Amino acid sequence: MKKIIQKMSQGLEWIGGLMILLMTVVVLLQVIMRYIFNSPLTWTEEFARYLFVYITFLGAALLIYERGHLYVEIIFNNLPIRIRKILQLILDVIILGFSVFLAISAKASMDVAEGSFSTAMHIPMNYIGFSVLLGALLIILFSLWNIVQDVKCAFSRGGED
């Protein structure tokens, strides 16, 4: 299971990197077309915005796996190890609960957006809502993984990493 989770994480890194590269190229293309050729493209801003939404939610999931989200390190790292482990477990459970709520809300939002299309590109708005659902499902998976790791760590070697 660990290898599968690691491969998923690496895949998210690659996908995120490619999306950032694609977004950069699209925005650069828009700048060139607008200011050099005085003929702006109608779809580039919308495309870049939707890419940004996907990057945000896939990146959030990746940060959950890597435990890279912001917290007050100076306080957290000065706590006794046992309290740190308990707090980490509590945080992971809170993240899991929020992600379940987010997934349910994203699915409901997709249902409401059924039949709606984007203005410039005319793509179904469900595709955009899917980014939130996908991100939430990945966060749920990675949160469950982190919780299992927290519990295993708590019961082995006195709670040390």
Coordinates of N, CA and C in Angstrom, one line a residue:
M1 N 0.8 -1.2 0.0 CA 0.0 0.0 0.0 C 0.9 1.3 0.0
K2 N 2.0 1.2 0.7 CA 2.9 2.3 0.8 C 3.4 2.7 -0.6
K3 N 3.8 1.7 -1.4 CA 4.3 2.0 -2.7 C 3.2 2.6 -3.6
I4 N 2.0 2.2 -3.5 CA 0.9 2.8 -4.2 C 0.7 4.2 -3.9
I5 N 0.7 4.5 -2.6 CA 0.5 5.9 -2.1 C 1.6 6.8 -2.6
Q6 N 2.9 6.2 -2.5 CA 4.0 7.0 -3.0 C 3.9 7.2 -4.5
K7 N 3.5 6.2 -5.3 CA 3.4 6.4 -6.7 C 2.3 7.5 -7.0
M8 N 1.2 7.4 -6.3 CA 0.1 8.4 -6.5 C 0.7 9.8 -6.2
S9 N 1.5 9.9 -5.1 CA 2.1 11.2 -4.8 C 3.0 11.7 -5.9
Q10 N 3.8 10.8 -6.4 CA 4.7 11.2 -7.5 C 3.9 11.6 -8.8
G11 N 2.9 10.8 -9.0 CA 2.0 11.2 -10.2 C 1.4 12.6 -10.0
L12 N 0.9 12.9 -8.8 CA 0.4 14.2 -8.6 C 1.4 15.3 -8.8
E13 N 2.7 15.0 -8.4 CA 3.7 16.0 -8.6 C 3.9 16.3 -10.1
W14 N 4.0 15.2 -10.8 CA 4.1 15.3 -12.3 C 3.0 16.0 -12.9
I15 N 1.8 15.6 -12.6 CA 0.6 16.2 -13.2 C 0.5 17.7 -12.8
G16 N 0.8 18.0 -11.5 CA 0.8 19.4 -11.1 C 1.8 20.2 -11.8
G17 N 3.0 19.7 -12.0 CA 4.1 20.4 -12.7 C 3.7 20.6 -14.2
L18 N 3.1 19.6 -14.8 CA 2.7 19.8 -16.2 C 1.5 20.8 -16.3
M19 N 0.6 20.8 -15.3 CA -0.4 21.8 -15.4 C 0.1 23.2 -15.2
I20 N 1.1 23.4 -14.3 CA 1.7 24.7 -14.1 C 2.4 25.2 -15.4
L21 N 3.1 24.3 -16.0 CA 3.8 24.6 -17.3 C 2.7 25.0 -18.3
L22 N 1.7 24.2 -18.5 CA 0.6 24.5 -19.4 C 0.0 25.8 -19.2
M23 N -0.3 26.1 -17.9 CA -0.9 27.4 -17.5 C 0.0 28.5 -17.9
T24 N 1.3 28.4 -17.7 CA 2.3 29.4 -18.0 C 2.3 29.7 -19.5
V25 N 2.3 28.6 -20.3 CA 2.3 28.7 -21.7 C 1.0 29.4 -22.2
V26 N -0.1 29.0 -21.7 CA -1.4 29.6 -22.1 C -1.4 31.1 -21.8
V27 N -1.0 31.5 -20.6 CA -1.0 32.9 -20.2 C 0.0 33.7 -21.1
L28 N 1.2 33.1 -21.3 CA 2.1 33.7 -22.2 C 1.6 33.9 -23.6
L29 N 0.9 32.9 -24.1 CA 0.3 33.0 -25.4 C -0.8 34.1 -25.4
Q30 N -1.5 34.3 -24.4 CA -2.5 35.3 -24.3 C -1.8 36.7 -24.3
V31 N -0.8 36.8 -23.6 CA 0.0 38.1 -23.5 C 0.5 38.5 -24.9
I32 N 1.1 37.5 -25.6 CA 1.7 37.7 -26.9 C 0.5 38.1 -27.9
M33 N -0.5 37.3 -27.9 CA -1.6 37.6 -28.8 C -2.3 39.0 -28.5
R34 N -2.4 39.3 -27.3 CA -3.1 40.6 -26.9 C -2.2 41.8 -27.2
Y35 N -0.9 41.8 -26.8 CA -0.1 43.0 -26.9 C 0.8 43.0 -28.1
I36 N 1.1 41.9 -28.7 CA 1.9 42.0 -29.9 C 1.1 42.0 -31.2
F37 N 0.1 41.1 -31.2 CA -0.8 41.0 -32.4 C -2.1 41.7 -32.3
N38 N -2.3 42.3 -31.1 CA -3.6 43.0 -30.8 C -4.8 42.2 -31.2
S39 N -4.8 40.9 -30.9 CA -5.9 40.0 -31.2 C -6.0 39.0 -30.1
P40 N -6.6 39.4 -28.9 CA -6.6 38.4 -27.8 C -7.5 37.2 -28.1
L41 N -7.0 36.1 -27.5 CA -7.8 34.9 -27.6 C -8.9 34.9 -26.5
T42 N -10.0 34.3 -26.8 CA -11.2 34.4 -25.9 C -11.1 33.3 -24.8
W43 N -10.4 32.2 -25.1 CA -10.5 31.1 -24.2 C -9.4 31.0 -23.2
T44 N -8.3 31.7 -23.3 CA -7.1 31.5 -22.5 C -7.3 31.8 -21.0
E45 N -8.0 32.9 -20.7 CA -8.1 33.3 -19.3 C -9.0 32.2 -18.6
E46 N -10.0 31.8 -19.2 CA -10.9 30.8 -18.6 C -10.2 29.5 -18.4
F47 N -9.4 29.1 -19.4 CA -8.6 27.8 -19.4 C -7.6 27.9 -18.2
A48 N -6.9 29.0 -18.1 CA -5.9 29.2 -17.1 C -6.6 29.2 -15.7
R49 N -7.7 29.8 -15.6 CA -8.5 29.8 -14.3 C -8.9 28.4 -13.9
Y50 N -9.4 27.6 -14.8 CA -9.8 26.2 -14.5 C -8.6 25.3 -14.2
L51 N -7.5 25.6 -14.9 CA -6.2 24.8 -14.6 C -5.8 25.2 -13.2
F52 N -5.9 26.4 -12.8 CA -5.5 26.9 -11.4 C -6.4 26.2 -10.4
V53 N -7.7 26.0 -10.7 CA -8.5 25.3 -9.7 C -8.1 23.8 -9.5
Y54 N -7.8 23.2 -10.6 CA -7.2 21.8 -10.5 C -5.9 21.8 -9.8
I55 N -5.0 22.7 -10.1 CA -3.7 22.7 -9.5 C -3.9 22.9 -7.9
T56 N -4.8 23.8 -7.6 CA -5.1 24.0 -6.2 C -5.5 22.8 -5.4
F57 N -6.5 22.1 -5.9 CA -7.0 20.9 -5.2 C -6.1 19.7 -5.3
L58 N -5.4 19.5 -6.4 CA -4.5 18.4 -6.4 C -3.3 18.7 -5.6
G59 N -2.9 20.0 -5.5 CA -1.8 20.4 -4.7 C -2.1 20.3 -3.2
A60 N -3.3 20.6 -2.9 CA -3.8 20.5 -1.5 C -3.7 19.0 -1.0
A61 N -4.1 18.1 -1.9 CA -4.0 16.7 -1.6 C -2.6 16.2 -1.4
L62 N -1.7 16.7 -2.3 CA -0.3 16.3 -2.2 C 0.3 16.8 -0.9
L63 N -0.1 18.1 -0.5 CA 0.5 18.6 0.8 C 0.0 17.8 2.0
I64 N -1.2 17.3 1.9 CA -1.7 16.4 3.0 C -0.8 15.2 3.1
Y65 N -0.5 14.6 2.0 CA 0.4 13.4 2.1 C 1.8 13.8 2.6
E66 N 2.3 14.9 2.2 CA 3.6 15.3 2.6 C 3.6 16.0 3.9
R67 N 2.5 16.2 4.5 CA 2.3 17.0 5.7 C 3.0 18.4 5.6
G68 N 2.7 19.0 4.5 CA 3.3 20.3 4.2 C 2.5 21.5 4.4
H69 N 1.3 21.3 5.0 CA 0.5 22.5 5.3 C 1.1 23.3 6.4
L70 N 0.7 24.6 6.4 CA 1.3 25.5 7.4 C 0.7 25.2 8.8
Y71 N 1.6 25.4 9.8 CA 1.3 25.3 11.2 C 2.4 26.1 11.9
V72 N 2.2 26.4 13.2 CA 3.1 27.1 13.9 C 4.2 26.2 14.5
E73 N 5.3 26.0 13.7 CA 6.3 25.1 14.0 C 7.0 25.4 15.3
I74 N 7.2 26.6 15.6 CA 8.0 27.0 16.8 C 7.2 26.4 18.1
I75 N 5.9 26.5 18.0 CA 5.1 26.0 19.2 C 5.1 24.4 19.1
F76 N 4.7 23.9 17.9 CA 4.5 22.5 17.7 C 5.7 21.7 18.1
N77 N 6.9 22.2 17.6 CA 8.1 21.4 17.7 C 8.7 21.5 19.2
N78 N 8.2 22.4 20.0 CA 8.7 22.5 21.3 C 7.8 21.8 22.3
L79 N 6.7 21.1 21.8 CA 5.9 20.3 22.7 C 6.5 18.9 22.9
P80 N 6.2 18.3 24.0 CA 6.7 16.9 24.2 C 6.2 16.0 23.0
I81 N 7.0 15.0 22.7 CA 6.7 14.1 21.5 C 5.3 13.5 21.6
R82 N 4.9 13.1 22.8 CA 3.6 12.4 22.9 C 2.5 13.4 22.6
I83 N 2.6 14.6 23.1 CA 1.6 15.6 22.8 C 1.5 15.9 21.3
R84 N 2.7 16.0 20.7 CA 2.8 16.3 19.3 C 2.1 15.2 18.5
K85 N 2.3 13.9 18.9 CA 1.7 12.8 18.1 C 0.2 12.9 18.3
I86 N -0.3 13.2 19.5 CA -1.7 13.3 19.8 C -2.3 14.4 18.9
L87 N -1.7 15.6 18.9 CA -2.2 16.7 18.2 C -2.2 16.4 16.7
Q88 N -1.1 15.7 16.2 CA -1.1 15.4 14.8 C -2.2 14.5 14.4
L89 N -2.5 13.5 15.3 CA -3.7 12.6 15.0 C -5.0 13.4 15.0
I90 N -5.2 14.3 16.0 CA -6.4 15.1 16.0 C -6.5 15.9 14.7
L91 N -5.4 16.6 14.3 CA -5.4 17.4 13.1 C -5.8 16.5 11.9
D92 N -5.2 15.3 11.8 CA -5.5 14.4 10.7 C -7.0 14.0 10.6
V93 N -7.6 13.8 11.8 CA -9.0 13.4 11.9 C -9.9 14.6 11.5
I94 N -9.5 15.9 11.9 CA -10.2 17.1 11.5 C -10.1 17.2 10.0
I95 N -9.0 17.1 9.4 CA -8.8 17.2 8.0 C -9.7 16.1 7.3
L96 N -9.7 14.9 7.8 CA -10.5 13.9 7.2 C -12.0 14.3 7.2
G97 N -12.5 14.8 8.4 CA -13.9 15.2 8.5 C -14.2 16.3 7.5
F98 N -13.3 17.3 7.4 CA -13.5 18.4 6.5 C -13.6 17.9 5.1
S99 N -12.7 17.0 4.7 CA -12.6 16.5 3.4 C -13.8 15.7 3.0
V100 N -14.4 15.0 3.9 CA -15.6 14.2 3.6 C -16.8 15.2 3.3
F101 N -16.8 16.3 4.2 CA -17.8 17.4 3.9 C -17.6 18.0 2.6
L102 N -16.3 18.3 2.3 CA -16.0 18.9 1.0 C -16.4 18.0 -0.2
A103 N -16.2 16.7 -0.1 CA -16.5 15.8 -1.2 C -18.0 15.8 -1.4
I104 N -18.8 15.7 -0.3 CA -20.2 15.7 -0.4 C -20.7 17.0 -1.0
S105 N -20.2 18.1 -0.6 CA -20.6 19.4 -1.1 C -20.2 19.5 -2.6
A106 N -19.0 19.0 -2.9 CA -18.6 19.1 -4.4 C -19.5 18.3 -5.2
K107 N -19.9 17.1 -4.8 CA -20.9 16.3 -5.5 C -22.2 17.0 -5.7
A108 N -22.7 17.6 -4.6 CA -24.0 18.3 -4.7 C -23.8 19.5 -5.6
S109 N -22.7 20.2 -5.6 CA -22.5 21.3 -6.5 C -22.4 20.9 -8.0
M110 N -21.8 19.7 -8.2 CA -21.8 19.1 -9.6 C -23.2 18.8 -10.0
D111 N -24.0 18.3 -9.1 CA -25.4 18.0 -9.5 C -26.2 19.3 -9.9
V112 N -26.0 20.3 -9.2 CA -26.6 21.6 -9.5 C -26.1 22.2 -10.8
A113 N -24.8 22.0 -11.1 CA -24.2 22.5 -12.3 C -24.5 21.7 -13.5
E114 N -25.2 20.6 -13.4 CA -25.6 19.7 -14.5 C -26.2 20.5 -15.6
G115 N -25.7 20.4 -16.8 CA -26.3 21.1 -17.9 C -25.7 22.5 -18.1
S116 N -24.9 23.0 -17.2 CA -24.3 24.3 -17.4 C -23.0 24.2 -18.1
F117 N -22.6 25.2 -18.9 CA -21.4 25.2 -19.7 C -20.6 26.5 -19.4
S118 N -19.3 26.4 -19.5 CA -18.5 27.6 -19.3 C -18.7 28.6 -20.5
T119 N -18.4 29.9 -20.2 CA -18.7 30.9 -21.2 C -17.9 30.9 -22.4
A120 N -16.6 30.8 -22.3 CA -15.7 31.0 -23.5 C -15.4 29.6 -24.1
M121 N -15.2 28.6 -23.3 CA -14.8 27.3 -23.9 C -16.0 26.3 -24.1
H122 N -17.1 26.6 -23.5 CA -18.3 25.8 -23.6 C -18.1 24.4 -23.2
I123 N -17.3 24.2 -22.1 CA -17.2 22.9 -21.5 C -18.1 22.7 -20.3
P124 N -18.6 21.5 -20.1 CA -19.5 21.3 -18.9 C -18.9 21.8 -17.6
M125 N -19.6 22.5 -16.8 CA -19.1 23.0 -15.5 C -18.9 21.9 -14.6
N126 N -19.5 20.7 -14.8 CA -19.2 19.5 -14.0 C -17.7 19.2 -14.0
Y127 N -17.0 19.5 -15.1 CA -15.6 19.2 -15.2 C -14.8 20.0 -14.2
I128 N -15.3 21.2 -14.0 CA -14.6 22.1 -13.0 C -15.0 21.6 -11.6
G129 N -16.2 21.3 -11.4 CA -16.6 20.8 -10.0 C -15.9 19.5 -9.7
F130 N -15.6 18.7 -10.7 CA -14.9 17.5 -10.5 C -13.5 17.7 -9.9
S131 N -12.9 18.8 -10.1 CA -11.6 19.1 -9.5 C -11.7 19.1 -8.0
V132 N -12.8 19.7 -7.5 CA -13.0 19.8 -6.1 C -13.2 18.4 -5.5
L133 N -14.1 17.6 -6.2 CA -14.4 16.3 -5.8 C -13.2 15.4 -5.8
L134 N -12.4 15.5 -6.8 CA -11.2 14.7 -6.9 C -10.2 15.0 -5.9
G135 N -10.0 16.3 -5.7 CA -9.1 16.8 -4.6 C -9.5 16.3 -3.2
A136 N -10.8 16.4 -3.0 CA -11.4 16.0 -1.7 C -11.2 14.5 -1.5
L137 N -11.4 13.7 -2.5 CA -11.3 12.2 -2.4 C -9.8 11.9 -2.2
L138 N -8.9 12.6 -2.8 CA -7.5 12.3 -2.6 C -7.1 12.7 -1.2
I139 N -7.6 13.8 -0.7 CA -7.3 14.3 0.7 C -7.8 13.2 1.6
I140 N -9.0 12.7 1.4 CA -9.6 11.6 2.3 C -8.6 10.4 2.3
L141 N -8.2 10.0 1.1 CA -7.3 8.9 1.0 C -6.0 9.1 1.8
F142 N -5.4 10.3 1.5 CA -4.1 10.6 2.2 C -4.3 10.9 3.7
S143 N -5.4 11.4 4.1 CA -5.7 11.6 5.5 C -5.8 10.3 6.2
L144 N -6.5 9.3 5.6 CA -6.6 8.0 6.2 C -5.3 7.3 6.3
W145 N -4.4 7.5 5.2 CA -3.1 7.0 5.3 C -2.3 7.6 6.5
N146 N -2.4 8.9 6.6 CA -1.7 9.6 7.7 C -2.2 9.1 9.1
I147 N -3.5 8.9 9.2 CA -4.1 8.5 10.5 C -3.6 7.1 10.8
V148 N -3.5 6.2 9.8 CA -3.0 4.8 10.0 C -1.5 4.9 10.5
Q149 N -0.8 5.8 9.8 CA 0.7 6.0 10.2 C 0.8 6.6 11.6
D150 N -0.1 7.5 12.0 CA -0.1 8.1 13.3 C -0.3 7.0 14.4
V151 N -1.3 6.2 14.1 CA -1.7 5.1 15.1 C -0.6 4.1 15.2
K152 N 0.0 3.7 14.0 CA 1.1 2.7 14.1 C 2.3 3.3 14.8
C153 N 2.6 4.6 14.6 CA 3.7 5.2 15.3 C 3.4 5.3 16.8
A154 N 2.2 5.6 17.2 CA 1.8 5.7 18.6 C 2.0 4.4 19.4
F155 N 1.9 3.3 18.7 CA 2.0 2.0 19.3 C 3.3 1.3 19.1
S156 N 4.2 2.0 18.5 CA 5.5 1.3 18.2 C 6.6 2.2 18.8
R157 N 7.6 1.6 19.4 CA 8.8 2.3 19.9 C 8.5 3.5 20.8
G158 N 7.4 3.4 21.6 CA 7.1 4.5 22.5 C 6.7 5.8 21.8
G159 N 6.2 5.7 20.6 CA 5.7 6.9 19.9 C 6.7 7.7 19.1
E160 N 7.9 7.2 19.1 CA 9.0 7.9 18.3 C 8.8 7.6 16.8
D161 N 9.3 8.5 16.0 CA 9.3 8.3 14.5 C 10.3 7.3 14.1

